[in-house]
mmCIF file of C-alpha atoms in Angstrom:
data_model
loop_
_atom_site.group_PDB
_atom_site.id
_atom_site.type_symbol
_atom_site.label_atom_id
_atom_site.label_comp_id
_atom_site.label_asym_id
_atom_site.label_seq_id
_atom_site.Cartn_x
_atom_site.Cartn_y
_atom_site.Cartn_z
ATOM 1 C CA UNK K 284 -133.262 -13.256 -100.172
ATOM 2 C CA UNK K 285 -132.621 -9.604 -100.277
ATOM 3 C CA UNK K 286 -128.845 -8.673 -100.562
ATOM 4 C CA UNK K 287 -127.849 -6.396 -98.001
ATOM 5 C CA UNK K 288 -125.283 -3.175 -98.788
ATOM 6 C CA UNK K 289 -123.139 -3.233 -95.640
ATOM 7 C CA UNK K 290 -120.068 -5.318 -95.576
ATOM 8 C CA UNK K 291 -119.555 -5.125 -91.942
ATOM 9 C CA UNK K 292 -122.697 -4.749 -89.111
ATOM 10 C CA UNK K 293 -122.288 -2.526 -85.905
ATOM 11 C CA UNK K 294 -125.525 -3.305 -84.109
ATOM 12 C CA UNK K 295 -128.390 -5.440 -84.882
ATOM 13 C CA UNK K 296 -131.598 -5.183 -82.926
ATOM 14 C CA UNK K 297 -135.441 -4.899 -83.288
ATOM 15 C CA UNK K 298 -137.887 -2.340 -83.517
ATOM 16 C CA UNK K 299 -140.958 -1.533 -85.939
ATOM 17 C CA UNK K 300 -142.085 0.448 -89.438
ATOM 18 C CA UNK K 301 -144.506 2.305 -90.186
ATOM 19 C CA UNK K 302 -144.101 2.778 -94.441
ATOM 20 C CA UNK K 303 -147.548 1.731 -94.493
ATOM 21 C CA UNK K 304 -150.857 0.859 -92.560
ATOM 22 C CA UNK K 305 -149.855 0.246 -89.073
ATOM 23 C CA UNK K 306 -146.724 -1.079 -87.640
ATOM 24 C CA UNK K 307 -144.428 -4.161 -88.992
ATOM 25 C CA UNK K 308 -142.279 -5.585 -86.873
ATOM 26 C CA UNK K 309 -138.920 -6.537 -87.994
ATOM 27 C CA UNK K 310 -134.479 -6.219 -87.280
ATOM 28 C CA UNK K 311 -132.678 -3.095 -87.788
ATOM 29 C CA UNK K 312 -128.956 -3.992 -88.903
ATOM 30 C CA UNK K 313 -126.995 -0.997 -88.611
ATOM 31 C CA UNK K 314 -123.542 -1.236 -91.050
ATOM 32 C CA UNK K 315 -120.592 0.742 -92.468
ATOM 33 C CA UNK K 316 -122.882 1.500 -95.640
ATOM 34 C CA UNK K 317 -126.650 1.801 -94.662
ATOM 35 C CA UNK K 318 -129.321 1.317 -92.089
ATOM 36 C CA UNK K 319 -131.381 -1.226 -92.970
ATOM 37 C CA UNK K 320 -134.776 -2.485 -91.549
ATOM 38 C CA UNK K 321 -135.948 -6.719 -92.696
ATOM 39 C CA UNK K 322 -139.519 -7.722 -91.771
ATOM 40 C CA UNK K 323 -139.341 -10.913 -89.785
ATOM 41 C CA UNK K 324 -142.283 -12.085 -91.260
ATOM 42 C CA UNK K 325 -141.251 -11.382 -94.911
ATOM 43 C CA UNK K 326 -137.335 -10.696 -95.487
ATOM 44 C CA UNK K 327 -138.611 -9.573 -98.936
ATOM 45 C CA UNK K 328 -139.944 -6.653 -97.257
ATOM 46 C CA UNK K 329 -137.115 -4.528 -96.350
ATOM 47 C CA UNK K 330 -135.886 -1.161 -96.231
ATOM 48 C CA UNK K 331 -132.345 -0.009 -97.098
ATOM 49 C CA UNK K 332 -131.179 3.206 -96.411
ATOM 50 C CA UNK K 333 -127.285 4.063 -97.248
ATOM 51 C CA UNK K 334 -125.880 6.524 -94.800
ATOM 52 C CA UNK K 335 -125.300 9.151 -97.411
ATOM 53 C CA UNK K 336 -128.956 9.436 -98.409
ATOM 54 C CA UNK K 337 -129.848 10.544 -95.325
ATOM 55 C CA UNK K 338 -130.639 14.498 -95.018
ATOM 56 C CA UNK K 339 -131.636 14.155 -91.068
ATOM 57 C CA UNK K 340 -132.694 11.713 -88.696
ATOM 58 C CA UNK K 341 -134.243 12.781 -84.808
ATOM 59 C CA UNK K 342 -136.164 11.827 -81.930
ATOM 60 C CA UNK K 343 -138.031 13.643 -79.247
ATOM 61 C CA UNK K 344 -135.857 13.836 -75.895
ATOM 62 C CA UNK K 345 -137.194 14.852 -72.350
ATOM 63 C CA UNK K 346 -136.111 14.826 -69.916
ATOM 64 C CA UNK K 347 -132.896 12.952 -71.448
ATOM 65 C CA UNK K 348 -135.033 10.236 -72.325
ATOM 66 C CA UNK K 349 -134.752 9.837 -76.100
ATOM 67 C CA UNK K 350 -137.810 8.558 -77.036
ATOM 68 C CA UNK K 351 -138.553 5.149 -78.863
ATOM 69 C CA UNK K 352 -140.022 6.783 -82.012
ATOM 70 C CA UNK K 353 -137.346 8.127 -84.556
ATOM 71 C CA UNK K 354 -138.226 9.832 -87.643
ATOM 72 C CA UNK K 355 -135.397 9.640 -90.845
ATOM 73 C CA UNK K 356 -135.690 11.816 -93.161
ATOM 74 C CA UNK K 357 -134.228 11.372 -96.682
ATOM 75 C CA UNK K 358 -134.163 12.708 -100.485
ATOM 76 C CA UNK K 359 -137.041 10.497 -101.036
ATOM 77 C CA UNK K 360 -139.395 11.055 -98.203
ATOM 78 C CA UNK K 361 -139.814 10.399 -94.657
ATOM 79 C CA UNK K 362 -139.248 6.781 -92.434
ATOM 80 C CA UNK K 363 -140.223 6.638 -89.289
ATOM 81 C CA UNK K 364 -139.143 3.780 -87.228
ATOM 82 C CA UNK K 365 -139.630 2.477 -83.331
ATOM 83 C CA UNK K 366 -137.481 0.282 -81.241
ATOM 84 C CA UNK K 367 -136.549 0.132 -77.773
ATOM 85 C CA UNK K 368 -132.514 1.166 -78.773
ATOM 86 C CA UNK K 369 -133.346 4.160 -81.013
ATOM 87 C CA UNK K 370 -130.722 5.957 -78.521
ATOM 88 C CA UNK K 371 -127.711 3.822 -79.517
ATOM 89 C CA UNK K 372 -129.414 3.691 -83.339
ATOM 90 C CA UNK K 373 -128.847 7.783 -82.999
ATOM 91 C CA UNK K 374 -125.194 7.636 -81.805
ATOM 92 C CA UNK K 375 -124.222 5.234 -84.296
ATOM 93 C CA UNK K 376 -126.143 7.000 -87.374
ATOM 94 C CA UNK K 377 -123.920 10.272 -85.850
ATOM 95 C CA UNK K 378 -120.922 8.153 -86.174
ATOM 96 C CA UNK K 379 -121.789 7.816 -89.949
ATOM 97 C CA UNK K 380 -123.927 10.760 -90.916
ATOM 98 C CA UNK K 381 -122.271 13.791 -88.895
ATOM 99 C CA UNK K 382 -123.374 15.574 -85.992
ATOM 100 C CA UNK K 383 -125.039 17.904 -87.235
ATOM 101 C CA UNK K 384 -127.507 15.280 -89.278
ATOM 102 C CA UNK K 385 -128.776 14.364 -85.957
ATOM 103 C CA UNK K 386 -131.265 16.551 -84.368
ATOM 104 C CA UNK K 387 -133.782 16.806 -81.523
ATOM 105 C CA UNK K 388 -137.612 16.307 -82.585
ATOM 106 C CA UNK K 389 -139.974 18.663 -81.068
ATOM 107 C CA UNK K 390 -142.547 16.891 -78.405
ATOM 108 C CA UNK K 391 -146.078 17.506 -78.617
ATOM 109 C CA UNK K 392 -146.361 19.935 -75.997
ATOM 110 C CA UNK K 393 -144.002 22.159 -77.948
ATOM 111 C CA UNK K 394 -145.918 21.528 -81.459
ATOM 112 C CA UNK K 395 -149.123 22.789 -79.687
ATOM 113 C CA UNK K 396 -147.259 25.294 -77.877
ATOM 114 C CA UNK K 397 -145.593 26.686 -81.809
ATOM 115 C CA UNK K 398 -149.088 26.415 -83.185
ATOM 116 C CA UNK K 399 -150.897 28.864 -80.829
ATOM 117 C CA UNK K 400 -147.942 31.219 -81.188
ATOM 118 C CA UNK K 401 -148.584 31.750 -84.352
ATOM 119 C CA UNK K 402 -152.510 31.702 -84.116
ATOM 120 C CA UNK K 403 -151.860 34.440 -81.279
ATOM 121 C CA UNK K 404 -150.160 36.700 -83.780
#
């Protein structure tokens, strides 16, 4: 059994990973030290991430919908997570991380839209 870095947990809900080939399914406990993501079908397989690691974390919002997919990005790469609450997973990581840590995503539209701007010039 893993041994988890927070002390204290905010918010615990569930969501998915995708480190690897598709999606595992798993908790997100959200604590006064990290975020941290525990497959259900393997606790082994977890992910911790303290809150000072963290360089950025988004999502895409339209509309004022945030959506499900969040993307965290860190001095060792880039998570990106899923789960139905990644809304309230935002306002608590802002709680932690600072507000200016927490950004908004582009959609696709606008990544298409970027691209044949600068095809264009």
């Amino acid at each position: 059994m893993p041994q988890s870095l927070n002390t204290a947990i905010s918010f615990q809900t569930t969501g998915v990973s995708y480190l690897g080939m598709g999606g595992t399914v798993g908790k997100f406990l959200l604590g006064d030290k990290s975020l941290e993501f525990y497959n259900d079908k393997n606790v082994e397989d977890y992910i911790q991430i303290p809150w000072e690691n963290i360089n950025q974390i988004g999502a895409n919002v339209s509309r004022r919908k945030v959506s499900r997919h969040f993307e965290i990005y860190t001095d060792r790469g880039k998570f990106l997570f899923a789960s139905k609450d990644s809304g309230k997973i935002l306002k608590i990581a802002r709680e932690h991380i600072g507000n200016d840590k927490v950004v908004k995503l582009p959609t696709l539209l606008q990544k298409t839209a970027q691209l044949f701007k600068r095809k264009s010039k």
